[in-house]
Structures are given as structure tokens and as C-alpha cells.
Coordinates of C-alpha atoms in Angstrom, one line a residue:
M273 CA 31.6 17.1 -24.9
H274 CA 28.7 15.8 -26.9
Y275 CA 25.0 14.9 -26.1
L276 CA 23.8 11.5 -27.3
N277 CA 20.3 10.0 -27.3
I278 CA 19.5 6.5 -28.5
S279 CA 15.7 6.0 -28.6
F280 CA 13.4 3.0 -29.0
S281 CA 9.8 4.0 -29.0
H282 CA 6.3 3.2 -30.3
K283 CA 7.4 4.8 -33.5
N284 CA 10.2 2.4 -34.4
S285 CA 9.8 -0.7 -32.2
T286 CA 7.1 -3.3 -31.6
L287 CA 5.7 -4.0 -28.1
D288 CA 7.8 -7.2 -28.0
I289 CA 11.0 -5.3 -28.6
R290 CA 10.2 -2.6 -26.1
E291 CA 9.3 -5.2 -23.6
K292 CA 12.7 -6.9 -23.9
L293 CA 14.5 -3.5 -23.6
S294 CA 12.5 -2.3 -20.6
Y295 CA 14.0 -1.8 -17.1
K296 CA 11.2 -2.3 -14.7
D297 CA 12.7 -1.7 -11.2
D298 CA 15.4 0.4 -9.5
Y299 CA 17.8 -2.5 -9.3
A300 CA 17.8 -3.1 -13.0
T301 CA 17.9 0.6 -13.8
K302 CA 20.9 1.1 -11.5
G303 CA 22.7 -1.8 -13.1
C304 CA 22.1 -0.3 -16.6
L305 CA 23.3 3.1 -15.6
T306 CA 26.4 1.5 -14.0
K307 CA 27.3 -0.3 -17.2
L308 CA 26.6 2.8 -19.3
N309 CA 28.9 5.0 -17.3
S310 CA 31.6 2.3 -17.4
G311 CA 32.1 3.2 -21.0
E312 CA 35.4 5.1 -21.3
T313 CA 33.8 8.0 -23.3
I314 CA 30.4 8.2 -21.4
H315 CA 30.5 10.7 -18.4
E316 CA 26.8 11.1 -17.5
S317 CA 23.7 9.1 -18.3
I318 CA 20.0 8.9 -17.8
L319 CA 17.7 6.0 -18.6
I320 CA 14.1 6.6 -19.6
S321 CA 12.0 3.4 -19.5
T322 CA 8.2 3.7 -19.9
C323 CA 5.5 1.7 -21.6
N324 CA 6.1 3.5 -24.9
R325 CA 9.8 4.2 -24.9
M326 CA 13.3 3.1 -23.7
E327 CA 15.9 5.8 -24.2
V328 CA 19.5 6.4 -23.2
F329 CA 20.4 10.1 -22.8
C330 CA 24.1 10.7 -22.1
S331 CA 27.0 13.1 -22.4
C332 CA 30.1 11.7 -23.9
S333 CA 33.5 12.7 -25.3
D334 CA 33.3 10.5 -28.5
L335 CA 29.9 9.8 -30.2
A336 CA 31.0 6.7 -32.2
T337 CA 32.6 4.9 -29.2
A338 CA 29.7 5.7 -26.9
T339 CA 27.1 4.6 -29.4
K340 CA 28.9 1.2 -29.9
H341 CA 29.1 0.7 -26.1
I342 CA 25.4 1.4 -25.7
F343 CA 24.3 -1.0 -28.4
N344 CA 26.6 -3.8 -27.2
M345 CA 25.2 -3.4 -23.7
L346 CA 21.5 -3.4 -24.9
A347 CA 22.1 -6.4 -27.1
M348 CA 23.7 -8.5 -24.3
R349 CA 20.8 -7.8 -22.0
S350 CA 17.9 -8.1 -24.4
G351 CA 19.2 -10.9 -26.6
I352 CA 18.3 -8.9 -29.7
P353 CA 21.0 -8.8 -32.3
I354 CA 23.0 -5.6 -32.6
E355 CA 22.1 -5.3 -36.2
E356 CA 18.4 -5.2 -35.5
L357 CA 18.8 -2.7 -32.6
E358 CA 20.8 -0.4 -34.9
G359 CA 18.2 -0.7 -37.6
R360 CA 15.4 0.2 -35.3
A361 CA 16.9 2.9 -33.0
D362 CA 16.6 6.6 -33.6
I363 CA 20.0 8.0 -32.9
F364 CA 20.3 11.7 -32.0
D365 CA 23.5 13.7 -31.2
D366 CA 24.3 17.2 -30.0
S367 CA 21.6 19.6 -31.3
S368 CA 19.3 16.8 -32.6
A369 CA 19.6 15.1 -29.2
I370 CA 18.5 18.3 -27.4
H371 CA 15.7 18.9 -29.9
H372 CA 14.5 15.3 -29.3
L373 CA 14.7 15.6 -25.5
F374 CA 12.7 18.9 -25.7
S375 CA 10.1 17.2 -27.9
V376 CA 9.7 14.3 -25.5
A377 CA 9.4 16.6 -22.5
S378 CA 6.7 18.6 -24.3
S379 CA 4.8 15.4 -25.2
L380 CA 5.2 15.9 -28.9
D381 CA 6.9 12.5 -29.3
S382 CA 4.3 10.6 -27.2
M383 CA 1.9 8.1 -28.6
V384 CA -0.8 10.4 -27.3
V385 CA 0.2 13.9 -28.2
G386 CA -0.3 16.2 -25.2
E387 CA -0.4 13.5 -22.6
T388 CA 0.7 14.7 -19.2
Q389 CA 2.5 11.6 -17.8
I390 CA 5.8 12.0 -19.6
A391 CA 7.0 15.1 -17.8
G392 CA 6.7 13.3 -14.5
Q393 CA 8.4 10.2 -15.9
L394 CA 11.3 12.3 -17.1
K395 CA 11.7 14.0 -13.8
D396 CA 11.7 10.6 -12.0
A397 CA 14.4 9.3 -14.4
F398 CA 16.6 12.4 -13.8
R399 CA 16.2 12.3 -10.0
F400 CA 17.1 8.6 -9.9
S401 CA 20.2 9.1 -12.0
Y402 CA 21.3 12.3 -10.2
D403 CA 20.7 10.9 -6.7
N404 CA 22.7 7.8 -7.5
G405 CA 25.6 9.7 -9.0
F406 CA 25.1 8.7 -12.6
C407 CA 24.6 12.3 -13.9
S408 CA 25.5 15.8 -12.9
Q409 CA 25.8 19.3 -14.3
K410 CA 25.8 18.6 -18.1
L411 CA 22.6 16.6 -18.2
A412 CA 21.0 18.7 -15.4
R413 CA 21.3 21.7 -17.6
A414 CA 19.7 20.0 -20.5
M415 CA 16.9 18.6 -18.4
H416 CA 16.2 22.0 -16.8
H417 CA 15.9 23.6 -20.2
A418 CA 13.7 20.7 -21.4
F419 CA 11.2 21.4 -18.7
K420 CA 11.4 25.2 -19.4
C421 CA 10.6 24.4 -23.1
A422 CA 7.7 22.1 -22.1
A423 CA 6.2 24.9 -20.0
K424 CA 6.4 27.3 -22.9
V425 CA 4.6 24.8 -25.1
R426 CA 1.8 24.3 -22.5
N427 CA 1.4 28.1 -22.1
A428 CA 1.5 29.0 -25.8
T429 CA -0.7 26.1 -27.2
D430 CA -3.8 24.2 -26.2
I431 CA -2.0 20.9 -26.8
S432 CA -2.5 19.9 -23.1
S433 CA -5.8 21.8 -22.5
K434 CA -7.6 18.4 -22.3
P435 CA -5.1 16.1 -20.7
V436 CA -5.1 12.6 -22.1
S437 CA -3.1 9.5 -21.5
I438 CA -2.9 5.9 -22.5
A439 CA -5.3 5.2 -19.7
S440 CA -7.9 7.6 -21.0
V441 CA -7.5 6.4 -24.5
A442 CA -8.1 2.8 -23.3
V443 CA -11.3 3.9 -21.6
S444 CA -12.3 5.6 -24.9
K445 CA -11.7 2.4 -26.7
L446 CA -13.9 0.5 -24.3
K447 CA -16.7 3.1 -24.8
S448 CA -16.6 2.4 -28.5
V449 CA -17.3 -1.3 -28.1
I450 CA -19.9 -1.4 -25.3
D451 CA -23.2 0.5 -25.2
S452 CA -23.1 1.8 -21.6
F453 CA -21.0 1.5 -18.4
E454 CA -24.1 1.6 -16.2
G455 CA -24.3 -1.5 -14.1
K456 CA -21.0 -2.8 -15.5
K457 CA -18.4 -4.2 -13.0
A458 CA -14.7 -3.3 -13.7
I459 CA -11.6 -4.5 -12.0
I460 CA -8.4 -2.4 -12.0
I461 CA -5.1 -4.2 -11.1
G462 CA -2.4 -1.9 -9.8
V463 CA -2.3 1.5 -8.0
G464 CA -0.1 3.7 -10.2
E465 CA -1.0 6.8 -12.1
M466 CA -2.5 4.9 -15.0
S467 CA -4.7 3.0 -12.6
E468 CA -5.9 6.1 -10.9
I469 CA -6.8 7.8 -14.2
T470 CA -8.6 4.7 -15.4
A471 CA -10.6 4.4 -12.1
K472 CA -11.7 8.1 -12.3
H473 CA -12.8 7.8 -15.9
L474 CA -14.7 4.6 -15.3
I475 CA -16.5 5.8 -12.2
S476 CA -17.5 9.1 -13.8
S477 CA -19.0 7.0 -16.7
G478 CA -21.1 5.0 -14.2
A479 CA -19.1 1.8 -13.8
D480 CA -18.9 -0.1 -10.6
V481 CA -15.1 -0.2 -10.0
Y482 CA -13.0 -2.5 -7.8
I483 CA -9.3 -2.2 -7.2
I484 CA -6.8 -4.9 -6.2
N485 CA -3.1 -4.7 -5.5
R486 CA -0.4 -6.9 -3.9
T487 CA -0.2 -4.3 -1.1
K488 CA -3.8 -4.0 0.0
Q489 CA -3.2 -0.8 2.0
K490 CA -2.3 1.0 -1.3
A491 CA -5.4 -0.3 -3.0
E492 CA -7.5 1.0 -0.1
K493 CA -5.9 4.4 -0.3
L494 CA -6.6 4.7 -4.1
A495 CA -10.1 3.3 -3.6
L496 CA -10.9 5.9 -1.0
E497 CA -9.6 8.7 -3.2
C498 CA -11.7 7.5 -6.2
G499 CA -14.8 6.1 -4.6
A500 CA -14.0 2.5 -5.6
K501 CA -14.1 -0.8 -3.7
V502 CA -11.2 -3.1 -2.8
L503 CA -10.8 -6.9 -3.4
D504 CA -8.0 -9.2 -2.2
F505 CA -5.1 -9.9 -4.7
E506 CA -5.2 -13.5 -3.6
D507 CA -8.6 -13.8 -5.2
L508 CA -7.3 -12.9 -8.7
P509 CA -7.7 -16.4 -10.2
T510 CA -11.5 -16.1 -9.4
I511 CA -11.9 -12.4 -10.2
V512 CA -10.6 -12.7 -13.8
N513 CA -13.5 -15.0 -14.6
E514 CA -16.2 -12.9 -12.9
F515 CA -15.6 -9.4 -14.3
E516 CA -16.6 -8.2 -17.8
I517 CA -14.1 -5.3 -17.7
L518 CA -10.5 -5.6 -16.6
F519 CA -7.6 -3.0 -16.7
T520 CA -4.1 -3.9 -15.5
A521 CA -1.0 -1.8 -15.1
T522 CA 1.4 -3.3 -12.6
S523 CA 5.1 -3.2 -12.3
S524 CA 5.4 -7.0 -12.2
P525 CA 8.3 -8.4 -14.1
E526 CA 6.3 -11.5 -15.0
P527 CA 2.7 -11.9 -16.3
I528 CA 0.1 -12.1 -13.4
I529 CA -2.7 -13.4 -15.6
T530 CA -2.0 -16.6 -17.6
D531 CA -3.9 -19.3 -19.4
E532 CA -3.8 -21.4 -16.2
I533 CA -6.3 -19.2 -14.4
I534 CA -8.5 -18.1 -17.3
K535 CA -11.7 -20.1 -17.5
P536 CA -14.5 -20.1 -20.2
C537 CA -17.4 -17.7 -19.5
D538 CA -20.8 -17.1 -21.1
F539 CA -20.2 -13.4 -21.5
E540 CA -17.8 -11.2 -23.4
R541 CA -14.8 -9.9 -21.5
Y542 CA -12.8 -6.7 -22.3
W543 CA -9.3 -6.7 -21.0
F544 CA -6.8 -3.8 -21.3
D545 CA -3.1 -4.6 -20.5
M546 CA -1.3 -1.3 -20.1
A547 CA 1.8 -2.7 -18.5
L548 CA 5.3 -3.2 -19.9
P549 CA 6.4 -6.0 -19.5
R550 CA 2.8 -7.2 -20.1
D551 CA 0.7 -8.4 -17.3
I552 CA -1.4 -10.8 -19.4
S553 CA 0.0 -13.9 -21.2
Y554 CA -3.0 -15.3 -23.1
D555 CA -3.3 -17.7 -26.0
K556 CA -6.8 -19.1 -25.7
D557 CA -10.1 -17.8 -27.3
D558 CA -12.5 -17.8 -24.5
R559 CA -14.5 -14.7 -25.5
V560 CA -11.8 -12.4 -24.2
N561 CA -11.1 -9.2 -26.1
L562 CA -7.6 -8.3 -25.2
Y563 CA -6.1 -4.9 -26.0
V564 CA -2.5 -4.0 -25.4
I565 CA -0.8 -0.6 -25.7
D566 CA -0.2 -0.8 -29.4
D567 CA -3.8 -1.7 -30.2
L568 CA -4.8 1.9 -29.2
K569 CA -3.2 3.4 -32.3
N570 CA -6.4 4.4 -34.1
I571 CA -7.6 6.6 -31.3
V572 CA -4.1 8.0 -31.0
D573 CA -4.0 8.9 -34.6
E574 CA -7.3 10.7 -34.3
N575 CA -5.8 12.6 -31.3
I576 CA -2.8 13.7 -33.4
G577 CA -5.1 15.0 -36.1
L578 CA -7.2 17.1 -33.7
R579 CA -4.0 18.6 -32.3
E580 CA -2.1 19.2 -35.5
D581 CA -2.2 23.0 -35.4
S582 CA -1.0 23.1 -31.8
A583 CA 1.7 20.6 -32.7
R584 CA 3.0 22.8 -35.4
K585 CA 3.2 25.7 -33.0
A586 CA 4.9 23.5 -30.4
H587 CA 7.6 22.3 -32.9
T588 CA 8.4 26.0 -33.6
I589 CA 8.9 26.6 -29.9
I590 CA 11.0 23.5 -29.5
G591 CA 13.3 24.5 -32.4
R592 CA 13.7 28.0 -31.0
S593 CA 14.4 26.6 -27.5
T594 CA 17.0 24.3 -28.8
V595 CA 18.9 27.2 -30.4
E596 CA 18.6 29.3 -27.2
F597 CA 20.0 26.4 -25.2
F598 CA 23.2 26.2 -27.2
E599 CA 23.5 30.0 -27.2
W600 CA 23.3 29.8 -23.4
L601 CA 25.9 27.1 -23.3
N602 CA 28.2 29.3 -25.3
T603 CA 27.9 32.1 -22.8
L604 CA 29.0 29.6 -20.1
N605 CA 32.1 29.0 -22.2
I606 CA 32.8 32.7 -22.7
E607 CA 32.7 34.0 -19.1
P608 CA 35.4 31.6 -17.7
M609 CA 37.5 32.4 -20.8
I610 CA 37.2 36.2 -20.1
K611 CA 38.1 35.6 -16.5
E612 CA 41.1 33.5 -17.5
I613 CA 42.4 36.2 -19.9
Y614 CA 42.2 38.9 -17.2
Q615 CA 44.0 36.6 -14.7
K616 CA 46.8 35.9 -17.2
A617 CA 47.1 39.6 -18.0
F618 CA 47.2 40.7 -14.3
E619 CA 49.8 38.0 -13.6
A620 CA 51.9 39.3 -16.4
A621 CA 51.6 42.8 -15.0
R622 CA 52.7 41.6 -11.6
I623 CA 55.7 39.8 -12.9
E624 CA 56.8 42.9 -14.9
S625 CA 56.2 45.2 -11.9
D626 CA 58.3 43.0 -9.7
R627 CA 61.0 42.9 -12.3
A628 CA 61.0 46.7 -12.7
I629 CA 61.2 47.2 -8.9
K630 CA 63.9 44.6 -8.4
K631 CA 66.1 46.3 -11.1
G632 CA 65.5 49.7 -9.5
F633 CA 63.6 51.1 -12.4
I634 CA 60.8 52.1 -10.1
P635 CA 61.2 53.0 -6.4
K636 CA 59.9 50.4 -3.9
E637 CA 57.5 52.9 -2.3
Y638 CA 55.6 53.1 -5.6
E639 CA 55.0 49.4 -5.8
E640 CA 51.2 49.5 -4.9
Q641 CA 50.5 52.4 -7.2
I642 CA 52.3 50.8 -10.2
R643 CA 50.4 47.6 -9.7
K644 CA 47.0 49.4 -9.7
M645 CA 48.1 51.5 -12.8
S646 CA 49.1 48.5 -14.8
Q647 CA 45.9 46.6 -13.9
Q648 CA 43.8 49.6 -14.8
A649 CA 45.6 49.9 -18.2
L650 CA 44.9 46.3 -18.9
K651 CA 41.3 46.6 -17.9
R652 CA 40.9 49.5 -20.3
F653 CA 42.6 47.6 -23.1
L654 CA 40.6 44.3 -22.5
H655 CA 37.2 45.9 -21.9
Q656 CA 36.2 46.3 -25.6
M657 CA 37.5 42.9 -26.5
S658 CA 35.6 41.2 -23.6
S659 CA 32.4 43.1 -24.5
K660 CA 32.7 41.9 -28.1
M661 CA 33.3 38.3 -26.9
R662 CA 30.1 38.4 -24.8
S663 CA 28.0 39.7 -27.7
V664 CA 29.4 37.2 -30.2
S665 CA 28.7 34.3 -27.8
E666 CA 25.0 34.5 -28.8
E667 CA 25.8 34.3 -32.5
S668 CA 26.3 31.3 -34.8
K669 CA 30.0 32.0 -35.1
A670 CA 30.5 31.6 -31.3
D671 CA 32.1 28.1 -31.7
M672 CA 34.8 29.6 -33.9
L673 CA 35.5 32.3 -31.4
T674 CA 35.6 29.9 -28.4
S675 CA 37.9 27.5 -30.2
A676 CA 40.3 30.2 -31.1
V677 CA 40.4 31.6 -27.5
Q678 CA 40.7 28.1 -26.1
F679 CA 43.8 27.6 -28.2
L680 CA 45.3 30.9 -27.1
I681 CA 44.8 30.3 -23.4
E682 CA 45.4 26.5 -23.6
K683 CA 42.1 25.5 -22.0
D684 CA 40.0 22.4 -22.7
K685 CA 36.4 23.4 -23.7
S686 CA 34.8 20.5 -22.0
D687 CA 36.2 21.7 -18.6
I688 CA 35.3 25.4 -18.8
P689 CA 31.6 25.5 -18.1
D690 CA 31.9 23.3 -15.0
K691 CA 33.9 26.0 -13.2
Y692 CA 30.5 27.5 -12.3
K693 CA 28.2 25.6 -10.0
C694 CA 25.0 24.5 -11.7
E695 CA 21.7 25.0 -9.7
H696 CA 19.5 23.3 -12.3
A697 CA 19.5 19.8 -10.6
L698 CA 18.2 21.3 -7.4
N699 CA 15.6 23.3 -9.3
I700 CA 14.3 20.1 -11.0
I701 CA 14.3 18.0 -7.9
E702 CA 12.4 20.7 -6.0
G703 CA 10.0 21.2 -8.9
R704 CA 10.8 24.8 -9.6

């Protein structure tokens, strides 16, 4: 069994590319996961699709075949040539895949280092895949350890001591281009986490904030929590020409603000499109200053510089956690092997005891005693060997040992760890 991760992110792909590769709703995500798991070598998969990344994380029996299947599927859906996808993607396998997953969970791979949204996004992606039967024990183990690693990073560094996100960076960008928020009217479209963060930042800075959403009840709930006001979504064509500040982060598959509804105004407008696919399709020059996710790079770079020391410590923790994860996997392999060895030994002892009794070498009345004696002798003989196997399972030569024992007991390594029920999926779902 192998781990495989194919990643398209803000590091290697433009906003246009990420937009074409994004999966915006549950229906599209389920279709993607169904096609992924239809590959003959892919057994479990998780799809991570956010504004900054689209990643496929899977377990497979053959890396080359699985990689080809994934690229073929993505090319057919996005219309992007396979050659371009292969040239852009970061491909991680086995230990590098786990290291990358741990980095993502710890927000080291985020556009805004230390941002707090990615952990929730990863958990949501896992829950969806697990609940719909697209992943099970193998990926649950990896995800569980990824969140353990992220917790270690948070506790050992101050990388998340001042939580930031794309939304907070967008507000910071706005602060750099206008003198004051006092008396400014701002409209926020959407009611997700980014909208909530934006609303709180703007209100705390003195702006007069309004929220609109297709479902008005959701807008009213967020407005009540933040101290904002609510407008009707049907009035959007008018609203976009009345407000100086606009933030949008909806899950619409199509743009909700287009050239048709944008009218010339006698004041400067500052619009922030934090959605993927984008909410704003705009080609005119009517004093609209439009910022999309990738335009926030300068502030992001400053953020990375400020957190450089913490990032170095975090990378050390991630590296160590990756090694510990594979050591732990090796212990899962060892225990079933030891159990199998004992079972085979006891069965051999039973067969020989029965043969001896049948031939009259041992009286029938001593049957129970001879069985106990033979088992005890085997336990004494196997004890030192099994103890050594357990100790070696945490060393770098564990793979050599497990391969040799697998050959001797005729067991497939990919099946052995699954003999034990894995509770990690339940732990993640319940937030433990």
C-alpha cells in the first residue's frame, strides 16, 4: 500500500487553473471521488478543494497507475491538457505525501502561514469522504496523525498566536488604501467563515457593515452575531453601485456580479473577490479597484517573514511526526505477524500431540497436560524473538524485518494492519 498526494495550490497554479480544477459542491465532489476510486489501483481517496488548493490524497497499490488515472480524470473535467497538469502539480508519495499532509494540516503550506481555516477544511473533506464510503482506515490513520501533528505545532510555536486568514489579509489590504473606515459603508456577500471574519474585522474598525445572502435567514443570523445589518439579495444590481466597499465569498458556481449590472459611479470602489470560482466577472474600468485572492501576495509574504522562526520549528516537528507515523505503522504490521506466528506454532503443536496420542506414544488421559506443556515450551521459545521483533519495529530496518516475516508466514503486508479496528475516523469526526 502506498500514499499518494497530487497537489495544485497557490504555489504552482494560477487562479484560473485552480478555478477550473475546483469542486464547489457536494454533488461534484462525490462524482470526483467516485471516479477516483474507480481506478483499479486506488482504494481510498479524499478530495481537498479550497480557494487556495485542490488536492487528491489517496491510498493505492501502484503509484504510477494511480497517478496516471488521476491526471486523466482531472484533464477530462477541467479541459486542461495533461502535459500542463503534470508540469504544474506537486506529486508526493509515501513519506513525502504524509509530510505534505502534515504541513497542510499545520498551515505551513498555506498562502497565509498560520491561518486557522485549513484544519476545519481538512476535517470537512475527510468527513465527507468517510461518510460516503470513499475512504476508511488507511487514510483515517493518516488524517488522525496529521491533526495530532498540527496540535503539536500550535502548542510548541506561536505560529497561530495571532490567527489570520485570507479574509483578515483582505481587510489589511483595504486599510492600506483608504485612510479610515469611519463612516464607510461595506457590503459582504455570503455567510461562510470568511464572510464572518471579514464582518468582524470591518465592524471593529468602525465600518457600517451590511450582509446579503440568497437565504435571508442565514444573513440575519450572521448579522445578529456580528452587529451588522441585512439587505435583500434581489437588490444586488443596485447595491453594487451604491457601496464603496464590497467583499464577496459565496459558493456560487457562476459569477454573481457581471458587467451587465455594474454602472459608472463618481466615487472609488474597492472590491474583494475571495471566492473560487470567482464571484465577479468584470472587464470595464469604472473606478472599481478589484482584488482577487492572488493579489494579496505582498501581505502574505510579509506574514511569512514575520513567522519565519516559528515556521522553522514547525518544520522540525512535522519531520519528526512523519517518522513517528511510519514507525507506528510498522508496529501495526508487527503485532498481527507475532500473533500469526504463535497461532501457527500452537497449531503445529496440536497436530503433533494428536499424532502422538493416536499412535499410542502418550496415554489419552495425558492429552490436556501434553497440550499445555507443548504450548508453554513454544511460548518460552518464541518470547525472546517476539520481544526483539517489537523493539526492531521502531527502527529504520523494520521494513526488512516485516518483509522477511511476511515471506515466511505467507501474508500480504497490505492486509495485515487492517486486522485491527481503527478508531481514528471516529476520533476525527467527534473532534477528539
